[in-house]
Short mmCIF file of C-alpha atoms and ligand atoms in Angstrom, two decimals:
data_model
loop_
_atom_site.label_atom_id
_atom_site.label_comp_id
_atom_site.label_asym_id
_atom_site.label_seq_id
_atom_site.Cartn_x
_atom_site.Cartn_y
_atom_site.Cartn_z
CA MET A 29 -59.19 140.75 -79.39
CA ASP A 30 -56.34 142.24 -80.71
CA LYS A 31 -52.75 139.91 -82.72
CA GLU A 32 -49.99 139.79 -80.03
CA THR A 33 -52.56 139.11 -77.64
CA PHE A 34 -54.16 136.26 -79.64
CA VAL A 35 -50.71 135.04 -80.19
CA SER A 36 -49.34 135.48 -76.98
CA ILE A 37 -52.18 133.16 -75.49
CA ILE A 38 -51.94 130.33 -78.17
CA LYS A 39 -47.93 130.73 -77.37
CA LEU A 40 -48.71 129.93 -73.89
CA LEU A 41 -51.46 127.41 -73.84
CA SER A 42 -49.38 125.11 -76.49
CA GLU A 43 -46.73 124.91 -73.96
CA HIS A 44 -49.56 123.36 -71.72
CA TYR A 45 -51.26 121.50 -73.97
CA CYS A 46 -49.69 119.19 -76.46
CA VAL A 47 -50.19 120.28 -80.67
CA GLN A 48 -50.01 116.89 -81.60
CA SER A 49 -53.18 115.49 -83.64
CA PRO A 50 -54.94 112.19 -83.01
CA GLY A 51 -53.62 109.14 -84.45
CA HIS A 52 -56.44 109.44 -87.75
CA LEU A 53 -54.70 112.86 -88.56
CA ASN A 54 -51.70 112.86 -87.84
CA VAL A 55 -50.63 111.33 -91.15
CA PRO A 56 -48.76 112.87 -94.12
CA ASP A 57 -51.18 111.54 -96.72
CA PRO A 58 -54.16 113.57 -97.85
CA PHE A 59 -56.81 110.93 -98.23
CA LYS A 60 -56.01 109.19 -94.72
CA VAL A 61 -56.57 112.84 -93.24
CA LEU A 62 -59.53 112.47 -94.94
CA ILE A 63 -61.22 109.91 -94.43
CA GLY A 64 -60.03 109.96 -90.76
CA THR A 65 -61.73 113.20 -90.41
CA ILE A 66 -65.07 111.94 -92.14
CA LEU A 67 -64.67 108.08 -89.94
CA SER A 68 -64.35 110.84 -86.74
CA GLN A 69 -67.50 112.88 -87.50
CA ARG A 70 -69.66 112.57 -83.86
CA THR A 71 -66.89 109.55 -82.25
CA ARG A 72 -64.28 109.50 -79.61
CA ASP A 73 -60.98 110.42 -81.06
CA LYS A 74 -59.83 106.93 -79.40
CA VAL A 75 -63.07 105.07 -81.75
CA THR A 76 -62.11 106.53 -84.23
CA ASP A 77 -58.25 106.41 -83.84
CA LEU A 78 -59.29 102.20 -83.84
CA ALA A 79 -61.08 102.29 -86.56
CA PHE A 80 -58.67 104.31 -88.52
CA SER A 81 -55.87 101.89 -87.97
CA ARG A 82 -58.77 98.76 -88.65
CA PHE A 83 -59.56 100.49 -92.09
CA PHE A 84 -55.53 101.26 -93.32
CA SER A 85 -54.17 98.35 -92.36
CA LYS A 86 -56.61 96.56 -95.16
CA TYR A 87 -56.64 99.36 -97.39
CA LYS A 88 -53.09 100.66 -98.32
CA ASN A 89 -54.67 103.12 -101.63
CA VAL A 90 -57.56 104.97 -103.04
CA GLU A 91 -57.52 102.56 -106.08
CA GLU A 92 -58.10 99.53 -102.84
CA VAL A 93 -60.84 101.67 -100.70
CA ALA A 94 -62.55 102.50 -104.19
CA LYS A 95 -62.70 98.29 -105.25
CA ALA A 96 -63.79 97.63 -101.21
CA PRO A 97 -67.02 96.06 -101.51
CA LEU A 98 -69.53 98.30 -98.64
CA ASN A 99 -70.28 95.66 -96.13
CA ASP A 100 -65.74 94.98 -95.81
CA ILE A 101 -65.90 98.81 -94.97
CA ILE A 102 -68.90 98.96 -92.35
CA ARG A 103 -67.68 95.47 -90.07
CA LEU A 104 -64.46 97.14 -90.60
CA ILE A 105 -65.29 100.70 -89.51
CA LYS A 106 -68.08 99.43 -86.42
CA PRO A 107 -66.66 101.28 -83.69
CA VAL A 108 -67.41 104.61 -85.12
CA GLY A 109 -71.09 106.61 -84.81
CA PHE A 110 -73.26 106.31 -87.15
CA TYR A 111 -70.73 103.63 -89.25
CA ARG A 112 -73.23 102.62 -92.17
CA GLN A 113 -73.74 106.15 -93.57
CA LYS A 114 -70.24 106.71 -92.70
CA ALA A 115 -68.80 103.54 -94.80
CA LYS A 116 -71.45 105.36 -97.94
CA ARG A 117 -69.62 108.18 -97.96
CA ILE A 118 -66.62 107.23 -97.96
CA LYS A 119 -66.98 104.35 -100.82
CA LYS A 120 -68.66 108.08 -102.99
CA VAL A 121 -66.16 110.20 -101.82
CA THR A 122 -63.35 107.90 -102.69
CA LYS A 123 -64.74 107.71 -106.16
CA ILE A 124 -65.32 110.89 -106.94
CA ILE A 125 -61.61 111.33 -105.95
CA LEU A 126 -60.44 108.48 -108.10
CA GLU A 127 -62.59 109.37 -111.21
CA ARG A 128 -62.66 113.33 -111.05
CA TYR A 129 -59.04 113.68 -109.96
CA GLY A 130 -57.37 111.04 -110.83
CA GLY A 131 -56.59 109.96 -106.72
CA ARG A 132 -55.48 112.97 -105.46
CA VAL A 133 -57.49 114.69 -102.56
CA PRO A 134 -58.22 118.79 -103.53
CA ARG A 135 -56.47 121.16 -102.55
CA ASN A 136 -58.70 123.04 -102.93
CA ARG A 137 -61.61 124.44 -100.47
CA GLU A 138 -64.16 125.47 -103.33
CA LEU A 139 -63.49 121.32 -104.70
CA LEU A 140 -63.41 119.99 -101.16
CA ILE A 141 -66.93 121.08 -99.77
CA GLU A 142 -68.76 119.47 -102.97
CA LEU A 143 -67.31 116.35 -102.21
CA PRO A 144 -70.07 113.85 -100.50
CA GLY A 145 -70.66 114.50 -96.60
CA VAL A 146 -67.56 117.15 -96.56
CA GLY A 147 -68.00 120.37 -94.95
CA TYR A 148 -66.08 123.40 -93.96
CA LYS A 149 -64.81 122.24 -91.13
CA THR A 150 -63.26 119.11 -92.70
CA ALA A 151 -61.92 120.62 -95.63
CA ASP A 152 -60.20 122.98 -93.70
CA ILE A 153 -58.60 120.21 -91.59
CA VAL A 154 -56.98 118.59 -94.63
CA LEU A 155 -55.89 121.73 -96.06
CA SER A 156 -54.34 122.77 -92.47
CA LEU A 157 -52.95 118.85 -92.07
CA ALA A 158 -52.16 116.96 -94.48
CA TYR A 159 -51.99 120.68 -97.33
CA ASN A 160 -49.81 122.69 -94.28
CA GLU A 161 -52.26 125.50 -95.34
CA PRO A 162 -52.13 128.50 -93.39
CA VAL A 163 -56.60 127.64 -91.92
CA VAL A 164 -57.28 127.66 -89.16
CA ALA A 165 -59.82 124.69 -88.72
CA VAL A 166 -63.19 125.69 -86.15
CA ASP A 167 -64.58 122.28 -84.48
CA THR A 168 -66.81 122.79 -81.04
CA HIS A 169 -64.21 123.95 -79.30
CA VAL A 170 -62.25 126.14 -81.47
CA GLU A 171 -66.30 127.88 -81.87
CA THR A 172 -67.04 127.94 -78.24
CA ILE A 173 -63.65 129.02 -76.87
CA SER A 174 -63.13 132.27 -79.78
CA LYS A 175 -66.78 133.08 -79.03
CA ARG A 176 -66.39 133.39 -74.68
CA LEU A 177 -63.01 134.97 -75.82
CA GLY A 178 -64.66 137.88 -77.66
CA ILE A 179 -62.91 136.70 -80.93
CA ALA A 180 -65.78 135.96 -83.24
CA ARG A 181 -69.53 137.25 -82.70
CA TRP A 182 -71.85 134.97 -81.05
CA ASN A 183 -74.13 134.33 -83.37
CA ALA A 184 -71.39 133.83 -86.36
CA LYS A 185 -71.17 130.95 -88.19
CA TYR A 186 -69.08 129.16 -89.06
CA GLU A 187 -67.23 131.34 -92.22
CA GLU A 188 -67.34 133.91 -90.27
CA VAL A 189 -65.16 132.11 -86.84
CA ARG A 190 -62.67 131.09 -88.87
CA LYS A 191 -62.39 134.90 -91.09
CA SER A 192 -62.18 136.15 -87.10
CA ILE A 193 -59.84 133.84 -85.91
CA GLU A 194 -57.60 133.84 -88.76
CA SER A 195 -57.95 138.02 -88.56
CA VAL A 196 -55.78 137.90 -85.48
CA THR A 197 -53.36 134.60 -86.02
CA PRO A 198 -50.64 135.28 -88.10
CA PRO A 199 -50.61 132.65 -90.74
CA HIS A 200 -47.36 130.45 -89.15
CA LEU A 201 -49.41 129.83 -86.26
CA ARG A 202 -53.21 129.10 -87.79
CA ARG A 203 -52.08 125.51 -88.05
CA ILE A 204 -51.58 124.49 -84.83
CA VAL A 205 -54.55 126.49 -83.21
CA ASN A 206 -56.86 123.97 -83.89
CA GLY A 207 -54.87 121.28 -82.00
CA VAL A 208 -54.54 124.29 -78.98
CA LEU A 209 -57.99 124.41 -78.79
CA VAL A 210 -59.67 121.36 -79.23
CA LYS A 211 -56.93 120.11 -76.20
CA PHE A 212 -57.75 123.34 -74.02
CA GLY A 213 -61.81 123.01 -74.45
CA LYS A 214 -61.41 119.38 -73.42
CA GLU A 215 -59.91 119.84 -70.11
CA ILE A 216 -60.46 123.90 -69.09
CA CYS A 217 -62.56 125.83 -71.59
CA LYS A 218 -65.50 122.62 -71.64
CA LYS A 219 -69.53 122.57 -72.58
CA PRO A 220 -71.10 123.63 -71.21
CA ARG A 221 -69.62 124.41 -68.01
CA PRO A 222 -65.32 125.58 -68.18
CA LYS A 223 -63.20 125.24 -65.49
CA CYS A 224 -62.37 128.68 -65.28
CA GLU A 225 -61.11 129.06 -61.85
CA LEU A 226 -57.85 126.84 -63.29
CA CYS A 227 -57.71 128.97 -66.59
CA PRO A 228 -54.37 130.37 -66.99
CA ILE A 229 -56.16 133.20 -70.01
CA LYS A 230 -58.78 134.35 -67.92
CA VAL A 231 -57.85 138.02 -67.90
CA HIS A 232 -58.35 138.19 -71.02
CA CYS A 233 -61.88 136.61 -71.18
CA GLU A 234 -64.39 138.62 -72.50
CA TRP A 235 -66.93 135.41 -71.25
CA TYR A 236 -64.95 135.53 -67.75
CA LYS A 237 -65.27 139.30 -66.97
CA SER A 238 -69.09 139.38 -67.69
CA ARG A 239 -69.66 136.63 -64.57
CA HIS A 240 -66.56 138.26 -62.18
CA PRO A 241 -67.22 142.26 -63.11
CA LEU A 242 -65.77 142.41 -59.50
CA THR A 243 -62.51 140.72 -60.22
CA ASN A 244 -59.04 142.20 -60.34
CA LEU A 245 -58.12 140.15 -62.86
CA LYS A 246 -54.44 141.94 -63.04
CA THR A 247 -54.05 140.14 -59.62
CA ALA A 248 -55.50 136.83 -61.02
S1 LIG B 30 -61.99 132.07 -68.43
FE1 LIG B 30 -63.33 130.23 -68.96
S2 LIG B 30 -64.51 130.66 -70.54
FE2 LIG B 30 -62.70 131.43 -70.32
S3 LIG B 30 -61.30 130.86 -71.39
FE3 LIG B 30 -60.63 130.33 -69.31
S4 LIG B 30 -62.16 128.50 -69.52
FE4 LIG B 30 -62.83 129.10 -70.94
#
């Protein structure tokens, strides 16, 4: 797919699907975005938002989290999945940020992924949402849609998918790609069964074309 086509897709979808991030990511503070992303792993947005607001109504900054007893963190974030592991991870990450980086979350991908439990996706969410860097954060929806559209190869892993999407996305649009495609993926391009009959971009979709070879997509 070429850049022009993908830009038109993102513009079209952004008119239908709200690009606003969920509450736990819609904050200007990199530390909060990082903790929110850790809390959100394998957890629904609503539950994450609840745990996030409970957590940050008690602790205001890195120093307070570093001093917090582990059991208090466990109790506060308990609605989220794997809360015990996440509480330990939050303590470890916070300690490193305080001791190694003076309380500031690093604005650097390599340093971010050195933090315990922080992978490429979490690093890219922090960089794009908190630091306004022009990167595309790839989650399961972004990955699936980009592969169905034919932007990334089916067996591509995270880095290849990210680079493929970025190659067709001008820098000024990269920050919104995740928000738009996540919403579109939850509502239309679902896993495992997408609602292709309702899809406004099927004319551009390789996955759809491979399953409907005789359809005249120009009239769709
Ligand atoms: S046509 Fe179907 S598979 Fe393709 S993008 Fe639309 S919903 Fe997803």
